[in-house]
mmCIF file of C-alpha atoms in Angstrom:
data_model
loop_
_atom_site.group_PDB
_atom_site.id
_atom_site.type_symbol
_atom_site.label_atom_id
_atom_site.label_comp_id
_atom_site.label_asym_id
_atom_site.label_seq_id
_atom_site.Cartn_x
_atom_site.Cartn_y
_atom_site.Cartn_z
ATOM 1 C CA UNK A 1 12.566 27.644 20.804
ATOM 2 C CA UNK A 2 11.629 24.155 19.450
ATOM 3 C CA UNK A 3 9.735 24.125 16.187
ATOM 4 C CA UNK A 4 6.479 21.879 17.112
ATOM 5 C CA UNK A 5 6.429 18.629 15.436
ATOM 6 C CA UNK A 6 3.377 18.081 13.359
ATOM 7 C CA UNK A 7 1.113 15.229 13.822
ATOM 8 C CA UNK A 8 1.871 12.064 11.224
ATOM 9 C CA UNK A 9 -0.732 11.571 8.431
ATOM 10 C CA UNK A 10 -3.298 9.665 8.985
ATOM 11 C CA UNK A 11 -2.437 5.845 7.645
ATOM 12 C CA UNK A 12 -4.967 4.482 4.734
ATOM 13 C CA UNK A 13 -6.593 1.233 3.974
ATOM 14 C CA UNK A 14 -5.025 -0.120 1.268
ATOM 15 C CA UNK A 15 -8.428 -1.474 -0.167
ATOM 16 C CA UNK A 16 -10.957 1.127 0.181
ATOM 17 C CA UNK A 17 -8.559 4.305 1.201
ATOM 18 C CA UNK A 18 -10.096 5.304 4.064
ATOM 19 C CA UNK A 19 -7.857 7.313 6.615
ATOM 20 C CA UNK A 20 -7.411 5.522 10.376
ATOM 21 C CA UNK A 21 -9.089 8.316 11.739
ATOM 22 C CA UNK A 22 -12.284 7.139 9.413
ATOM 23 C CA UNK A 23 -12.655 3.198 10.693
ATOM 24 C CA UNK A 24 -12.528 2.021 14.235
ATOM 25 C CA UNK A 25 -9.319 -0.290 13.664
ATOM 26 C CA UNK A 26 -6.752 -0.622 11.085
ATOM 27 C CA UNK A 27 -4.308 -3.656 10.852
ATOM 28 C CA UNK A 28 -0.846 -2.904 9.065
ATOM 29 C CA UNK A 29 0.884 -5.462 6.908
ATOM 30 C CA UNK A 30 4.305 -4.888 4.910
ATOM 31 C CA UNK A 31 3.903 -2.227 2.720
ATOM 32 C CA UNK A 32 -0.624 -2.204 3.252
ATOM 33 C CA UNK A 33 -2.850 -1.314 5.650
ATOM 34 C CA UNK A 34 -6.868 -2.933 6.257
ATOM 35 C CA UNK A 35 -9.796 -1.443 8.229
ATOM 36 C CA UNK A 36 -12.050 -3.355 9.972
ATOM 37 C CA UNK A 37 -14.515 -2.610 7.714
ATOM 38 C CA UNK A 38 -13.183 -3.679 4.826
ATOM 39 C CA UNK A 39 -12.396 -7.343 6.594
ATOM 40 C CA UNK A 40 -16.066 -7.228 7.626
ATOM 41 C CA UNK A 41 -16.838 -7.273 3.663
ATOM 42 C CA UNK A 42 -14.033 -9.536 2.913
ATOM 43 C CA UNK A 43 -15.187 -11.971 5.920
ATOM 44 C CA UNK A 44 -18.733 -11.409 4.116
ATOM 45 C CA UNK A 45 -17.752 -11.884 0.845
ATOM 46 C CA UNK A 46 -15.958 -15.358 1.621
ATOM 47 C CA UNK A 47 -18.406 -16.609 3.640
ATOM 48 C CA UNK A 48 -21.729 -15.929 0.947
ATOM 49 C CA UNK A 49 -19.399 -17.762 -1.772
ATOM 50 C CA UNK A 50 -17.977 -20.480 0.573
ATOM 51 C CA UNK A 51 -18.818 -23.701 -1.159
ATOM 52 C CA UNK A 52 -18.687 -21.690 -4.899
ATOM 53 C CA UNK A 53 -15.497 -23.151 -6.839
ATOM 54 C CA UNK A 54 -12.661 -21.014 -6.957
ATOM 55 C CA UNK A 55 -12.900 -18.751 -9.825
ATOM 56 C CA UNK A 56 -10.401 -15.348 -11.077
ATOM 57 C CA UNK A 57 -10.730 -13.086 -9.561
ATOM 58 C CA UNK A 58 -13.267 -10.231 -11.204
ATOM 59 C CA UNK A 59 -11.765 -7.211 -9.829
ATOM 60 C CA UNK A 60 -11.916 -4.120 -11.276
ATOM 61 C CA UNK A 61 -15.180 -3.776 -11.737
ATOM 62 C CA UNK A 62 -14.331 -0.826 -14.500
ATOM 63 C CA UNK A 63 -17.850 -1.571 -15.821
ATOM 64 C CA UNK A 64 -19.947 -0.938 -13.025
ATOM 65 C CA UNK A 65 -18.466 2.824 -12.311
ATOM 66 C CA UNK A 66 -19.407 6.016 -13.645
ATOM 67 C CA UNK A 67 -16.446 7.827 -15.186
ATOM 68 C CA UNK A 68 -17.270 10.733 -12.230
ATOM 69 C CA UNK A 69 -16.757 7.468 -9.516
ATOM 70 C CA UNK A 70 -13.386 6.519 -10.879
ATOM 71 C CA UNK A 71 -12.346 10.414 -11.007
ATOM 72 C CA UNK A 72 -13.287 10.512 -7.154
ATOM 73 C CA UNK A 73 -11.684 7.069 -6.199
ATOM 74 C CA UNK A 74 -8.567 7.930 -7.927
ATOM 75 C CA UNK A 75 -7.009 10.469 -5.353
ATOM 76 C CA UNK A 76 -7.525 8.053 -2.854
ATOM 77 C CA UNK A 77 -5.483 5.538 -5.159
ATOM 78 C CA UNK A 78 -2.758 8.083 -4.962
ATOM 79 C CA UNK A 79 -2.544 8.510 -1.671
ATOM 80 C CA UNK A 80 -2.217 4.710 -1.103
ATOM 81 C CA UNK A 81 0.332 4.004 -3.561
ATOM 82 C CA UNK A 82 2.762 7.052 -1.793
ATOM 83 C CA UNK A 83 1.866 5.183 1.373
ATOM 84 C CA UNK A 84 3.079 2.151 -0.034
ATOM 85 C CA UNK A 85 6.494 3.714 -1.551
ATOM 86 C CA UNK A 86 7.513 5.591 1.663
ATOM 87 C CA UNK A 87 6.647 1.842 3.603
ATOM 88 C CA UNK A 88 9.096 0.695 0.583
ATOM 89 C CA UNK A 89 11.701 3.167 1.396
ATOM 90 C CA UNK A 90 11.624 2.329 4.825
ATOM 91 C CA UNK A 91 12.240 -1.244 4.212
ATOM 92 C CA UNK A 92 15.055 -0.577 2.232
ATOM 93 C CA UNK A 93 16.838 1.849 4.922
ATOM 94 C CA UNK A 94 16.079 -0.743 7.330
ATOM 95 C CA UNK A 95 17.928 -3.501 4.947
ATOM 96 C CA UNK A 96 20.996 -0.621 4.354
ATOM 97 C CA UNK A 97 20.901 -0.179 8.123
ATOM 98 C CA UNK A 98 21.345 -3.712 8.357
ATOM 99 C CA UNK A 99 24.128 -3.540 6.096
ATOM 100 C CA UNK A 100 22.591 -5.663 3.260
ATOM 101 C CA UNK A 101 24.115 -4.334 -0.185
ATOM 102 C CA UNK A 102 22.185 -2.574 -2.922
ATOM 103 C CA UNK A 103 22.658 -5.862 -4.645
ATOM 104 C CA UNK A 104 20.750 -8.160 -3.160
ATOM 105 C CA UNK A 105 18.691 -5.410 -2.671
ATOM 106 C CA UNK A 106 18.057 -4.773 -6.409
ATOM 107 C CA UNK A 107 17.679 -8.811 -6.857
ATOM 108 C CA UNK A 108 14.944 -8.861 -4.671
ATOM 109 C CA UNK A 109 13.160 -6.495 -6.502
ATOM 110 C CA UNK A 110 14.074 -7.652 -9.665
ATOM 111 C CA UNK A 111 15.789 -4.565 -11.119
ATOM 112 C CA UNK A 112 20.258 -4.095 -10.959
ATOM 113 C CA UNK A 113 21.976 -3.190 -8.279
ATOM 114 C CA UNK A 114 22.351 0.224 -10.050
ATOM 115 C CA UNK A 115 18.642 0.784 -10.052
ATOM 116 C CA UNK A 116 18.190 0.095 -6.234
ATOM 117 C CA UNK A 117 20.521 2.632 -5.542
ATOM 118 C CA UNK A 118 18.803 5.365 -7.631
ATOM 119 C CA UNK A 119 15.871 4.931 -6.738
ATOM 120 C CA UNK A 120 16.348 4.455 -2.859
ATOM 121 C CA UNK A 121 19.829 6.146 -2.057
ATOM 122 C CA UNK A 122 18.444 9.803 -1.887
ATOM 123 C CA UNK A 123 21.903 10.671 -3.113
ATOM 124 C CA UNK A 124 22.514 12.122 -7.422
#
């Protein structure tokens, strides 16, 4: 008898860390994901500071959060930044797969060949 297969997590927006089954649309990118509704702010965002000159960027806003909102956000954080490893890890398969060596691999991340292949070889 077959085991049943259980049903994939539910992918997160990389900006606010909402699940897909939270938003009405989510649009993947390598290694992030973005709900509609946060390009609805972003759209919203550009378009009330259109003709403002470019300034750096302000984010985080540390200041403006209660210790209690930062200790909420943060599993959310979490969960993202896994999301973005195993998208990592896939990437890197994909490039072994491809037969690309753990070299160039490790260049393109900026850490030894040596390092690529601990981190992403699964083997000790």
């Amino acid at each position: 008898m077959a085991m049943p297969v259980p049903p994939p997590e539910p992918v997160l927006c990389s900006f606010c860390g909402k699940a897909s089954t939270e938003v009405d649309k989510m649009v993947a990118g390598p290694g992030v994901h973005i709900c509609n509704e946060c390009v609805a702010l972003a759209d919203a965002i550009i378009e009330e500071y259109r003709d403002v000159p470019v300034a750096a960027p302000r984010l985080p806003l540390w200041e403006s959060l209660t210790d209690e909102q930062m200790l909420d956000h943060i599993p959310r954080v979490a969960v993202v930044a896994d999301q973005v490893a195993a998208d990592l890890r896939s990437w890197v398969q994909e490039l072994r797969r491809r037969g690309v060596t753990w070299a160039r691999i490790g260049q393109a991340l900026g850490i030894t060949r040596q390092s690529a292949w601990e981190r992403f070889s699964g083997e000790e």
